[in-house]
Coordinates of C-alpha atoms in Angstrom, one line a residue:
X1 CA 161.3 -25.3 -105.2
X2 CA 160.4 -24.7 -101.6
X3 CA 155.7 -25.5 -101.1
X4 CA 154.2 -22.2 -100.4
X5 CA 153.4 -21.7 -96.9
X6 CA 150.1 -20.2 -96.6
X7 CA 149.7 -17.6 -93.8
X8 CA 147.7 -19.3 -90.7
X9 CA 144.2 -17.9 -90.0
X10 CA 144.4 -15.3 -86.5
X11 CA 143.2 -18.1 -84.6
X12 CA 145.2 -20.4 -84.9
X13 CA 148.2 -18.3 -84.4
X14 CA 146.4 -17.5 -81.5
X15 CA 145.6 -21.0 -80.1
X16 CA 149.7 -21.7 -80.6
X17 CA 151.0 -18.9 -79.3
X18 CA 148.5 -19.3 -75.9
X19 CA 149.8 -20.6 -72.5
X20 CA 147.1 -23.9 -71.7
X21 CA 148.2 -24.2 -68.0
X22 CA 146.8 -23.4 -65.2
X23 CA 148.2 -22.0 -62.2
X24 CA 146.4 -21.8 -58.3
X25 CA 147.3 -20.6 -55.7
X26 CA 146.2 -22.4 -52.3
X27 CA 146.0 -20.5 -48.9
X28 CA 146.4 -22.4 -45.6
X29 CA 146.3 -21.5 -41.9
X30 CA 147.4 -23.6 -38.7
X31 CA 147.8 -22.1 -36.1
X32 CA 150.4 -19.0 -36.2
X33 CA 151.2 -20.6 -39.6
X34 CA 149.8 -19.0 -42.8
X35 CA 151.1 -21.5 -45.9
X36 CA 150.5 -21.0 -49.3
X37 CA 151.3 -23.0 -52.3
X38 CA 151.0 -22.4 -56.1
X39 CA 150.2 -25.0 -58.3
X40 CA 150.1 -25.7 -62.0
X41 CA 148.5 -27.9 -64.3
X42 CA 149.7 -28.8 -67.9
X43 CA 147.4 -31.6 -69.7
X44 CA 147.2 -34.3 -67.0
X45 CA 150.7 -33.0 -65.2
X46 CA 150.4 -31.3 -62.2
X47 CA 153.6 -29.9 -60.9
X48 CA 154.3 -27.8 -57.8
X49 CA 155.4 -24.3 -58.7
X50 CA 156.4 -22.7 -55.6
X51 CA 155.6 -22.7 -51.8
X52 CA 155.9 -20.3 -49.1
X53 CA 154.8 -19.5 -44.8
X54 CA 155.2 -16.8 -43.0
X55 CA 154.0 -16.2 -39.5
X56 CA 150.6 -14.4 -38.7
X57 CA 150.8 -11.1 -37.0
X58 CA 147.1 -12.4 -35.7
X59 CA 147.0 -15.7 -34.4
X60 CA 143.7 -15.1 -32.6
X61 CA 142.2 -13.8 -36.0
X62 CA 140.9 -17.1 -37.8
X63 CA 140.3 -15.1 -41.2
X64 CA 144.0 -14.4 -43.1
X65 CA 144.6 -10.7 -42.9
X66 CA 144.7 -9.4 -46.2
X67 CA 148.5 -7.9 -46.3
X68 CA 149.9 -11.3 -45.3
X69 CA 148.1 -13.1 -48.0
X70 CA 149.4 -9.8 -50.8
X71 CA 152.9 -10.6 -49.2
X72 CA 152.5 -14.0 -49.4
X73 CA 151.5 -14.0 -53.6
X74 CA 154.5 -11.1 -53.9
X75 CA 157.0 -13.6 -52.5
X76 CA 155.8 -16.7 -54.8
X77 CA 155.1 -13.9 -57.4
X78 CA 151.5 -14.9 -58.2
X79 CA 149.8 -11.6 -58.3
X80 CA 146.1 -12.0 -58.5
X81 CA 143.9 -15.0 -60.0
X82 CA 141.6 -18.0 -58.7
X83 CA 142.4 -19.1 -54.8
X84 CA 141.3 -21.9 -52.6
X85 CA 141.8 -21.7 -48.7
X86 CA 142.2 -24.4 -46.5
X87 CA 141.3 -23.5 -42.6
X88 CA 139.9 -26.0 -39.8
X89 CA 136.8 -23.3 -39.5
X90 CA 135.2 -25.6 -42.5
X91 CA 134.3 -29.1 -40.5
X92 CA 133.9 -32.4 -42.0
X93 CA 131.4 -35.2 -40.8
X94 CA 129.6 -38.8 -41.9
X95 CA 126.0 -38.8 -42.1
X96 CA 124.2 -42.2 -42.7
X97 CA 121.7 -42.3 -45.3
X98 CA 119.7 -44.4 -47.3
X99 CA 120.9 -45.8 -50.3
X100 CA 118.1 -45.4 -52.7
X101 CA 117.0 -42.1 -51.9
X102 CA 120.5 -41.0 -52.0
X103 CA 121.2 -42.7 -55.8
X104 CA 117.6 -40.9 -56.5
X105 CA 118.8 -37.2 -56.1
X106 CA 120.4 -35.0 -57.9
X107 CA 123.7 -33.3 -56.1
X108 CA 121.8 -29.6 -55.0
X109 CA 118.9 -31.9 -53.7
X110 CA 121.5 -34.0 -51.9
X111 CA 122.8 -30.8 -50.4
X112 CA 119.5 -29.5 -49.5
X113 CA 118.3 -32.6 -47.9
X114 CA 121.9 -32.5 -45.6
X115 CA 121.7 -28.9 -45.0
X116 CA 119.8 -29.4 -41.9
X117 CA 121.0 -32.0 -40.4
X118 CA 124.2 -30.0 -40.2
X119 CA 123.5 -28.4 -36.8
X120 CA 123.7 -31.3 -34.3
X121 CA 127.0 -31.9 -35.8
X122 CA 128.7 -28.4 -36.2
X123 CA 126.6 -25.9 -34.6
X124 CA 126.0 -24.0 -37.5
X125 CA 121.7 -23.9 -37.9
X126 CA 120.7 -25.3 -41.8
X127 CA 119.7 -21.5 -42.6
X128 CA 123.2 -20.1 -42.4
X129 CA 125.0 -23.5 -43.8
X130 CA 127.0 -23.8 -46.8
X131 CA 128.3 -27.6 -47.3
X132 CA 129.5 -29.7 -49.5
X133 CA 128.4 -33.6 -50.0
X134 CA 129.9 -37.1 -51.5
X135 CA 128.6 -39.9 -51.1
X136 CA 130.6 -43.1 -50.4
X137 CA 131.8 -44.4 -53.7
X138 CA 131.5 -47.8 -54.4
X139 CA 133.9 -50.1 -52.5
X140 CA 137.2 -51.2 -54.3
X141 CA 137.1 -54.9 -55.4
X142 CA 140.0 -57.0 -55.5
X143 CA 140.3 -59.5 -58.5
X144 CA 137.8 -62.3 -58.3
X145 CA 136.4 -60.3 -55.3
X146 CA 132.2 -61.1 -55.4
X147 CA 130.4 -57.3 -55.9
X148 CA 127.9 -56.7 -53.0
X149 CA 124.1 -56.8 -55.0
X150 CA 122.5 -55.2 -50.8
X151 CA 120.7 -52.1 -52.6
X152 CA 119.3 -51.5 -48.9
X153 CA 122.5 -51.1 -47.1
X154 CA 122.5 -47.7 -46.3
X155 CA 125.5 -45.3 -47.7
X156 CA 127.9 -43.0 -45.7
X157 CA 127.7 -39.6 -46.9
X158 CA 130.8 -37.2 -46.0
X159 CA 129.8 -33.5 -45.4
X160 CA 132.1 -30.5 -44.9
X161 CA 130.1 -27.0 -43.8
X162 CA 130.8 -23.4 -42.8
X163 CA 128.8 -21.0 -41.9
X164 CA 127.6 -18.6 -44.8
X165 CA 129.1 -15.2 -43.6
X166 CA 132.6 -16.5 -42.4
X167 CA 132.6 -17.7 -46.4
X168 CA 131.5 -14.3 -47.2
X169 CA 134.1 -12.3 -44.6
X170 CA 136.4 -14.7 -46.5
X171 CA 135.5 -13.9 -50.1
X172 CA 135.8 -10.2 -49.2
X173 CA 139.6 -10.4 -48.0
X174 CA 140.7 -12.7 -50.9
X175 CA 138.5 -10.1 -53.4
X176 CA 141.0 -7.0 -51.6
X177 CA 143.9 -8.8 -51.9
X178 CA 143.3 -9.3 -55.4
X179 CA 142.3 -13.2 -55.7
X180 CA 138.7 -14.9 -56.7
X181 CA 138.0 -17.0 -53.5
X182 CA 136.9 -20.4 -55.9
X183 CA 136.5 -22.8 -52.7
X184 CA 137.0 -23.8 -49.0
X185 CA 138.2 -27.1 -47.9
X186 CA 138.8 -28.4 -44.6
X187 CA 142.3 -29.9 -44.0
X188 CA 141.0 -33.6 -43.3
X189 CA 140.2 -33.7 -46.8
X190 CA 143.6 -32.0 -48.7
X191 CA 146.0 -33.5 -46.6
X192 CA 146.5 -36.8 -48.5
X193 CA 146.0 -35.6 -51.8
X194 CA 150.0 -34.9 -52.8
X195 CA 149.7 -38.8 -52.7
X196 CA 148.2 -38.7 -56.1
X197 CA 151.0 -36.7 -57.3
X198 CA 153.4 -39.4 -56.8
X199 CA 152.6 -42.7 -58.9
X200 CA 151.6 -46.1 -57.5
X201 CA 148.2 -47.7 -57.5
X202 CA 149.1 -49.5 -54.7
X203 CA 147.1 -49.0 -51.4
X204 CA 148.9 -46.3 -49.3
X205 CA 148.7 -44.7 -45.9
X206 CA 149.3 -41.1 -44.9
X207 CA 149.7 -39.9 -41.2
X208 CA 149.6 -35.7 -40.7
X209 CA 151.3 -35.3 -37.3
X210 CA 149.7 -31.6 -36.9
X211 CA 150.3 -29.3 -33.5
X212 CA 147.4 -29.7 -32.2
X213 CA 146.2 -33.0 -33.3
X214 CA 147.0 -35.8 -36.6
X215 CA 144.9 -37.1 -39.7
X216 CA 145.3 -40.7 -40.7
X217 CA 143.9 -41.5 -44.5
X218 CA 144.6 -45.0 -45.9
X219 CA 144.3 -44.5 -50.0
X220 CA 144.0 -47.0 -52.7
X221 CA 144.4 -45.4 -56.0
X222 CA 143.1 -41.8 -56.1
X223 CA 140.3 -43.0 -53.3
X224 CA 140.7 -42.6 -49.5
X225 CA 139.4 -45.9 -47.8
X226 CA 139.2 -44.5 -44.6
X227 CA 140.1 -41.0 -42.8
X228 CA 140.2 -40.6 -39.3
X229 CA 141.8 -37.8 -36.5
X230 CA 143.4 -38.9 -33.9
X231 CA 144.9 -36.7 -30.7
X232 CA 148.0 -37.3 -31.5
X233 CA 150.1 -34.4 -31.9
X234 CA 153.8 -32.7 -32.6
X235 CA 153.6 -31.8 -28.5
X236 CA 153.2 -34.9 -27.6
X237 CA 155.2 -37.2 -29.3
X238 CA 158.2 -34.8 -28.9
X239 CA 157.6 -34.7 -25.3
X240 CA 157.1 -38.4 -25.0
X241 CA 160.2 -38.5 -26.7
X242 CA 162.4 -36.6 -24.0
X243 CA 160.9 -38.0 -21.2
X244 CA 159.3 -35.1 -20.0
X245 CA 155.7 -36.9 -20.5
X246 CA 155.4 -40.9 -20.9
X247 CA 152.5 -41.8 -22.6
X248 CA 151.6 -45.3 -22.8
X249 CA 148.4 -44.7 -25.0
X250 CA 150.1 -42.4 -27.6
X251 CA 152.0 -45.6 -28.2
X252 CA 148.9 -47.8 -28.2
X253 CA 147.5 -45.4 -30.4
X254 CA 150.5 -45.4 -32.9
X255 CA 150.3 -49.4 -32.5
X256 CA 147.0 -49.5 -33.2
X257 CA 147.3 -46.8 -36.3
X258 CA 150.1 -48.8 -37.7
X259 CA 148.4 -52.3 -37.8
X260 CA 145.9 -50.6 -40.6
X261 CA 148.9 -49.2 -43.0
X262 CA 148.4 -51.4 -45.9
X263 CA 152.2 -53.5 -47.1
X264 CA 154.2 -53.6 -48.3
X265 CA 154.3 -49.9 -48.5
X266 CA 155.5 -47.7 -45.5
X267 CA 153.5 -45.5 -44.1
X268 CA 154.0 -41.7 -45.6
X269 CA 154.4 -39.0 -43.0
X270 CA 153.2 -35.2 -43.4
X271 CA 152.6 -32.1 -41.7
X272 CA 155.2 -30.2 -38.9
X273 CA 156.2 -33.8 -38.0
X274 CA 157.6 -34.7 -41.0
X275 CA 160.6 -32.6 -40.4
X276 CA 161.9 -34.0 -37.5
X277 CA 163.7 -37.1 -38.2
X278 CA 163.5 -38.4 -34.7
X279 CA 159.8 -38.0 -34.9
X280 CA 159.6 -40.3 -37.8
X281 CA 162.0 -42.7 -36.6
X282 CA 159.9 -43.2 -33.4
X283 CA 156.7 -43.7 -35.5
X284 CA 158.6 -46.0 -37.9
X285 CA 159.1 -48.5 -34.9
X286 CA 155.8 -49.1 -34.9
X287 CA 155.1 -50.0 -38.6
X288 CA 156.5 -53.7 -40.2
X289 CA 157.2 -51.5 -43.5
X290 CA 159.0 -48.3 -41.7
X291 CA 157.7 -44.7 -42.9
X292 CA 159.3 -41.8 -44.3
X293 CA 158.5 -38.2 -44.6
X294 CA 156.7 -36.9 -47.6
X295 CA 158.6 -35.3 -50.2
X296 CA 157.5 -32.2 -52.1
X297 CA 159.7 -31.4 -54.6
X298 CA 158.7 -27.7 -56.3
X299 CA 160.0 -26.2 -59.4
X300 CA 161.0 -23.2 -58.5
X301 CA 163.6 -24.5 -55.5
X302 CA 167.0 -23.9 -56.3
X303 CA 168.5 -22.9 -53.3
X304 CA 166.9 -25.4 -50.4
X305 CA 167.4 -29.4 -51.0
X306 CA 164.9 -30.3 -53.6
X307 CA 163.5 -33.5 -51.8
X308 CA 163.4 -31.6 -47.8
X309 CA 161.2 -33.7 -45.3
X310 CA 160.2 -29.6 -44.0
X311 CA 158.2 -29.3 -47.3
X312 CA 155.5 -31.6 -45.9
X313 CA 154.1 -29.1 -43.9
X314 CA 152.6 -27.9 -47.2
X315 CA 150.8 -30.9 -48.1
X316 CA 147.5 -29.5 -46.7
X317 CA 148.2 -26.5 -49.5
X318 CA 149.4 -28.3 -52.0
X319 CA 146.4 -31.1 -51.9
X320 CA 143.6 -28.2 -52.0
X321 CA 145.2 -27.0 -55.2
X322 CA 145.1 -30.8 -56.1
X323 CA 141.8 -31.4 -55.4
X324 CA 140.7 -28.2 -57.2
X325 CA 142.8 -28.5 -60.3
X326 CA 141.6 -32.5 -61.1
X327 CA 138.4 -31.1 -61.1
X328 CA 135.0 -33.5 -61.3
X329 CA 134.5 -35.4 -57.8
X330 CA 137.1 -34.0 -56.3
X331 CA 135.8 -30.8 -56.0
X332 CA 132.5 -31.5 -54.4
X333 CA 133.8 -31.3 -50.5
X334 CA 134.3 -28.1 -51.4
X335 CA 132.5 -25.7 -49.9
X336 CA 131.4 -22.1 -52.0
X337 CA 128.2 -19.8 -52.2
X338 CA 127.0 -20.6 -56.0
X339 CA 123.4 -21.1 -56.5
X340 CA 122.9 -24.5 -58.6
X341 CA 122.8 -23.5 -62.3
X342 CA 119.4 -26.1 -62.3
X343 CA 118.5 -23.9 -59.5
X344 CA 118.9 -20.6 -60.9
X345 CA 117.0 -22.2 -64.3
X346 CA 114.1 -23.2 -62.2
X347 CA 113.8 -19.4 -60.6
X348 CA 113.7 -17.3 -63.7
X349 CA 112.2 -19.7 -65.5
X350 CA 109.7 -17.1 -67.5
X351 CA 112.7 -15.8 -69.0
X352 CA 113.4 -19.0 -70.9
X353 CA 112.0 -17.9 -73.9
X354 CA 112.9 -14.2 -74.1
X355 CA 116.2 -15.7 -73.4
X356 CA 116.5 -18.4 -76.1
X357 CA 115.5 -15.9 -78.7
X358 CA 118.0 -13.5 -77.6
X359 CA 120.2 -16.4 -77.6
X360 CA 118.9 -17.1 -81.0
X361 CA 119.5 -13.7 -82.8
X362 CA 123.0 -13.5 -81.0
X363 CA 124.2 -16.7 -82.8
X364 CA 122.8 -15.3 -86.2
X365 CA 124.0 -12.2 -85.7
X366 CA 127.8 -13.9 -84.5
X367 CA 127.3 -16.2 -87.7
X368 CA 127.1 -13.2 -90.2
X369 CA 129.7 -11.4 -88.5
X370 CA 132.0 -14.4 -89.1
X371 CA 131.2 -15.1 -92.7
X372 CA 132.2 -11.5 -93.4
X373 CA 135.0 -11.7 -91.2
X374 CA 136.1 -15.3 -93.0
X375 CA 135.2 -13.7 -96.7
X376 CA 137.6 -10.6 -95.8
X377 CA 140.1 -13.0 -94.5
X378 CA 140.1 -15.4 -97.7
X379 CA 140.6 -12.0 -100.1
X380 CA 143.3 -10.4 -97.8
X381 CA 144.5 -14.1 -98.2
X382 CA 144.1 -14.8 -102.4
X383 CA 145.9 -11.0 -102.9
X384 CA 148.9 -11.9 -100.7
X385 CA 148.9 -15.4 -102.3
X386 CA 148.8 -14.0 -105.6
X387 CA 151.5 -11.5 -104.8
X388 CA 153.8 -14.0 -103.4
X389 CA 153.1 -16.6 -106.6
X390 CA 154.4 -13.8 -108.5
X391 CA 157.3 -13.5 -106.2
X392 CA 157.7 -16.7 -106.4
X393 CA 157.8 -17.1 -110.5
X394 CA 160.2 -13.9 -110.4
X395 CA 163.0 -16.3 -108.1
X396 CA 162.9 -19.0 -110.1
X397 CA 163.3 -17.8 -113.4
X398 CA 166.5 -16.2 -111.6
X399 CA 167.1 -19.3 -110.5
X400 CA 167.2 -20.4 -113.8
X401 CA 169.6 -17.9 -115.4
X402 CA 171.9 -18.7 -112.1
X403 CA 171.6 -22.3 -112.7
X404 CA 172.9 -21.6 -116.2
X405 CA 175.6 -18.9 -115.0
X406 CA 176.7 -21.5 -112.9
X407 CA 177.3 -24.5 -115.3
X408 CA 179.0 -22.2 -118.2
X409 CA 181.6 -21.2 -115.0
X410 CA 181.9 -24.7 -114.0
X411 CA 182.9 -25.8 -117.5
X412 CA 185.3 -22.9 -117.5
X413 CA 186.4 -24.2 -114.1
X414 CA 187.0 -27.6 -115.4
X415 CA 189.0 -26.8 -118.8
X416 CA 190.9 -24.8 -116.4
X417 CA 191.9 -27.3 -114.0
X418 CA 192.9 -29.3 -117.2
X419 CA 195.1 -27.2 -118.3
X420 CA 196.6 -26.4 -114.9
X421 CA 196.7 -30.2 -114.5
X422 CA 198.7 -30.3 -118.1
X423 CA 201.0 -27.5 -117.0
X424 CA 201.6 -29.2 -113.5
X425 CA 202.2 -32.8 -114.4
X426 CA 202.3 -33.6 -118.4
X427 CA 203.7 -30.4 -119.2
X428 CA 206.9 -31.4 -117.9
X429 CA 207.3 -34.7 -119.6
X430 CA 206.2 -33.0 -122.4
X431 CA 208.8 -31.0 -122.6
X432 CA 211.9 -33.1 -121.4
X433 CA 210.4 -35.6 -124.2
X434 CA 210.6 -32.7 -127.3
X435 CA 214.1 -31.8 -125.6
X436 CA 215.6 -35.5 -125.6
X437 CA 214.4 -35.8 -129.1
X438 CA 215.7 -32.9 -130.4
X439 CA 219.0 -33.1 -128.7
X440 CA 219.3 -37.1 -130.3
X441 CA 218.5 -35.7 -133.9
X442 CA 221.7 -33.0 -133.5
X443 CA 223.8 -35.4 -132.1
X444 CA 222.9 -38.3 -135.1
X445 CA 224.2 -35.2 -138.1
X446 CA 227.4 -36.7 -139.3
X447 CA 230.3 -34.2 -141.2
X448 CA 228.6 -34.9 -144.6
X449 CA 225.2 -33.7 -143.5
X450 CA 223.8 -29.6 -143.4
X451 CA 220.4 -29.3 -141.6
X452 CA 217.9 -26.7 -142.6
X453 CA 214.7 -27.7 -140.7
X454 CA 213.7 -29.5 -138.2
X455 CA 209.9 -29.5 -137.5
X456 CA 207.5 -31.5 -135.0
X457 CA 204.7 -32.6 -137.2
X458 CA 202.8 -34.8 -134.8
X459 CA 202.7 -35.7 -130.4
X460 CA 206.0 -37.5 -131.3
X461 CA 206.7 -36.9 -135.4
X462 CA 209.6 -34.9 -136.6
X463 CA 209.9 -33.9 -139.9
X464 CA 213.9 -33.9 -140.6
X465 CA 215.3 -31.7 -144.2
X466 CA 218.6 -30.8 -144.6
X467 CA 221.7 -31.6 -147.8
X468 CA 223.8 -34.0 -147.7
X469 CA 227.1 -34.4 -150.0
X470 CA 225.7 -38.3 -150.8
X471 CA 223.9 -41.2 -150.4
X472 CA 225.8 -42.5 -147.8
X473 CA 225.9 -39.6 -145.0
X474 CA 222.0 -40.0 -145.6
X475 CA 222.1 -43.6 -144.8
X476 CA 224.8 -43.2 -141.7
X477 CA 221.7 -40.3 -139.7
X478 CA 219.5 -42.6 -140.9
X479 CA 221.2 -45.9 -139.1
X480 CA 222.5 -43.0 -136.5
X481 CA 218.7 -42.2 -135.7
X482 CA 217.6 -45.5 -134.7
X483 CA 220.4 -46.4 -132.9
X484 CA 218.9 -43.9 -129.8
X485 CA 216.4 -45.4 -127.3
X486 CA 214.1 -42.9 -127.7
X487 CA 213.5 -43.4 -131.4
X488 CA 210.7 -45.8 -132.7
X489 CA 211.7 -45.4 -136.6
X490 CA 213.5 -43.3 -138.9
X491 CA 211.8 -42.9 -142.6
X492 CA 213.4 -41.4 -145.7
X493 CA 210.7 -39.6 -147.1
X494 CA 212.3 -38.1 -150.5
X495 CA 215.8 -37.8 -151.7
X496 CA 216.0 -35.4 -155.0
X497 CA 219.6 -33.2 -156.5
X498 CA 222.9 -34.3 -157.6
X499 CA 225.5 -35.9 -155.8
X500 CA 227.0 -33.9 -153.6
X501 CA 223.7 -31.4 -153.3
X502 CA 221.2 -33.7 -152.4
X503 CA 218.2 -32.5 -150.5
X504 CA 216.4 -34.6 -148.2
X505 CA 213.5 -35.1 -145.8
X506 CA 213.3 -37.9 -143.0
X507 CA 210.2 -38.6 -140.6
X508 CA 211.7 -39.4 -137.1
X509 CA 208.8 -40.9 -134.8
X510 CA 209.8 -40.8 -131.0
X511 CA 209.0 -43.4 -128.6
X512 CA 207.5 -43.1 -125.2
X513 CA 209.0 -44.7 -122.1
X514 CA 206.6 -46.3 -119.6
X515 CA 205.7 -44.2 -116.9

């Protein structure tokens, strides 16, 4: 009998049939370039969905015009959700702080200590700043490596600000084209995050060859050791290239950048560059390990190569989405508006306890409301049970009576195939042997001899009566009888009359021949 499956409770149908990944979609612009880039995460899989560019009808404008970025999510067919952007108008910089007072405060005091010091290195005044902070982690120890114990060292801090109402005029596009602007990252931070997408602990280096300028990052792990710009750009190694302008410090430059890539691992090219095979060749000269371009392989690409060098230009895209979906420290360069939740405590702070006792009745109230829900949901659930255990006593006591149907006809079935087996095979040797016999007891009656019955009396018995003038015409079928090969004996049973009417009776028994 099959186990009763009990019907699942509404949530947990719920929490099966539920989609747990989460897709992003990233927004960069460079230059005349608008990329974009959506991005999924499944557990601890990140995959890239799809990517797209399209050229700005703008250049000049430094905010994405709202149609391009609609167009944009129509053509990767992400309509509406969370967003990050990725634009050069959010700036990154090191500030040097000291250690202690840095481990002593909290991450929205960290960022209100930084906030003005911002303006000496971006312009942008402490009052109208919104910035993101992480301090230097600690440094990456080799094995048997001594750790540092200098508490008063001081610690690099990297910042990345914008000003508040370029955030805001960029909130306010995102919001009309139907998207939740979540965070703003400048590229010098996404670029060499499609690195952790590919595996390898291994220290690694990235170069971004830009159009304007490049990005170096050496990684080891998930953490960038070091992150530089450099003047290099697209232009200018392309024009080196042909001649047109000879350069001897972009080649000290690339020299000098090529000395740090860590072996044996070649150095990883990204960005416009990366597309142009002579442009990696040249920078491969340079490095003892070679390079290559990044590959970006996405899911939805059916049509293009699925490993194209072009699809590093997304890398600064596809790392913000990175950065954003592995969540924790890698979200705090960042930059967004929200107030500190200890913050936002601290300010309405009289409503604490008006708000824990609304809290308080809430969670009573939700509790009663689910013990009556749960109670309704066990009855509704012992009435179907006891319906279907009903159901379920109903099929098997006519499973019974089928179980019983079924070995009456297959003991029907097997006396038939019996007898079919009978007719088929012994029914024929059955017959030739009653045939041979009979024919031997006509052909042993002698002149002297009348037969009036001949009868089989057993599988191979036949009882013989007949008259016989005398003694010795009885004697002759007798001796006639046992004379044939398939005759085992001949017995006179009774001889009674007067000579010449005697009436007899014999017992013939037959003999089988070896099959």
């Amino acid at each position: 009998m099959r186990p009763l499956k009990l019907p699942r409770a509404p949530w947990t149908r719920l929490m099966a049939n539920m989609d747990w990944s989460r897709r992003l979609l990233a927004v960069e612009v460079a230059g005349d370039k608008i990329r974009a880039a959506v991005v999924r995460k499944s557990g601890k899989r990140i995959d890239i969905v799809d990517f797209a560019a399209m050229t700005r009808p703008d250049p000049e404008d430094d905010l994405p015009a709202v149609a391009v970025v609609k167009a944009l999510a129509e053509r990767l067919q992400h309509a509406g959700g969370p967003v990050v952007f990725v634009t050069p108008m959010a700036r990154t910089f090191d500030l040097i702080m000291d250690r202690q007072k840095v481990a002593a405060m909290k991450t929205h005091q960290l960022k209100e200590a930084v906030k003005w010091e911002v303006e000496p290195y971006t312009g942008i005044t402490g009052h109208n700043a919104l910035i993101g902070v992480e301090p230097a982690l600690q440094p990456i120890l080799d094995p048997g490596d001594a750790v540092p114990e200098d508490d008063e060292a001081p610690v690099t801090v990297s910042v990345s600000a914008m000003e508040r109402n370029v955030h805001r005029a960029l909130k306010a596009r995102f919001k009309a084209a139907g998207f939740n602007l979540l965070r703003v990252y400048p590229p010098d931070v996404t670029f060499f995050m499609p690195l952790l997408l590919q595996p390898g602990e291994a220290p690694r280096a990235i170069l971004e060859v830009g159009e304007d300028y490049s990005n170096f990052a050496i990684l080891h792990g998930r953490v960038p050791l070091q992150i530089s710009t450099l003047s290099l750009s697209l232009e200018s190694i392309t024009t080196h290239l042909d001649g047109e302008v000879v350069s001897p410090e972009l080649e000290e430059s690339l020299r000098f950048t090529a000395r740090q890539v860590p072996s044996p691992e070649p150095l990883v090219i990204s960005g416009a560059g990366a597309a142009h095979h002579e442009v990696v060749a040249f920078i491969a000269g340079f490095c003892p390990n070679g390079a290559r371009p990044l590959l970006l392989s996405r899911a939805a690409g059916i049509t293009d190569a699925k490993d194209d060098p072009a699809h590093a230009v997304y890398a600064g895209a596809v790392g913000a989405a990175v950065r954003e979906l592995l969540g924790g420290r890698e979200r705090v360069m960042g930059i967004d508006d929200r107030i500190d939740p200890i913050l936002r405590m601290k300010k309405s702070a009289y409503l604490a306890p008006l708000a824990t006792a609304v809290i308080l009745a809430l969670l009573l109230l939700g509790h009663y409301g689910f013990m009556k829900h749960k109670e309704g949901v066990y009855k509704e659930r012992i009435q179907a049970l006891g319906a279907e255990l009903k159901s379920r006593k109903a099929d098997i006591a006519a499973y019974e009576g089928l179980l019983r149907e079924n070995q009456q006809l297959q003991e029907r079935i097997s006396f038939a195939r019996r007898r079919l087996k009978f007719i088929s095979g012994r029914g024929d040797a059955e017959l030739d042997h009653a045939i041979q016999c009979l024919t031997g007891i006509a052909e042993s009656v002698c002149d002297r001899i009348v037969l009036s019955e001949v009868r089989q009396v057993g599988a191979d018995a036949y009882s013989v009566a007949g008259r016989a003038l005398n003694l010795a015409a009885i004697s002759r079928l007798t001796a006639n009888l046992q004379k044939k090969s398939w005759c085992e004996s001949a017995v006179l049973v009774k001889v009674e009359g007067e000579a010449a009417a005697l009436k007899f009776e014999l017992t013939v028994t037959g003999r089988r021949e070896a099959p």
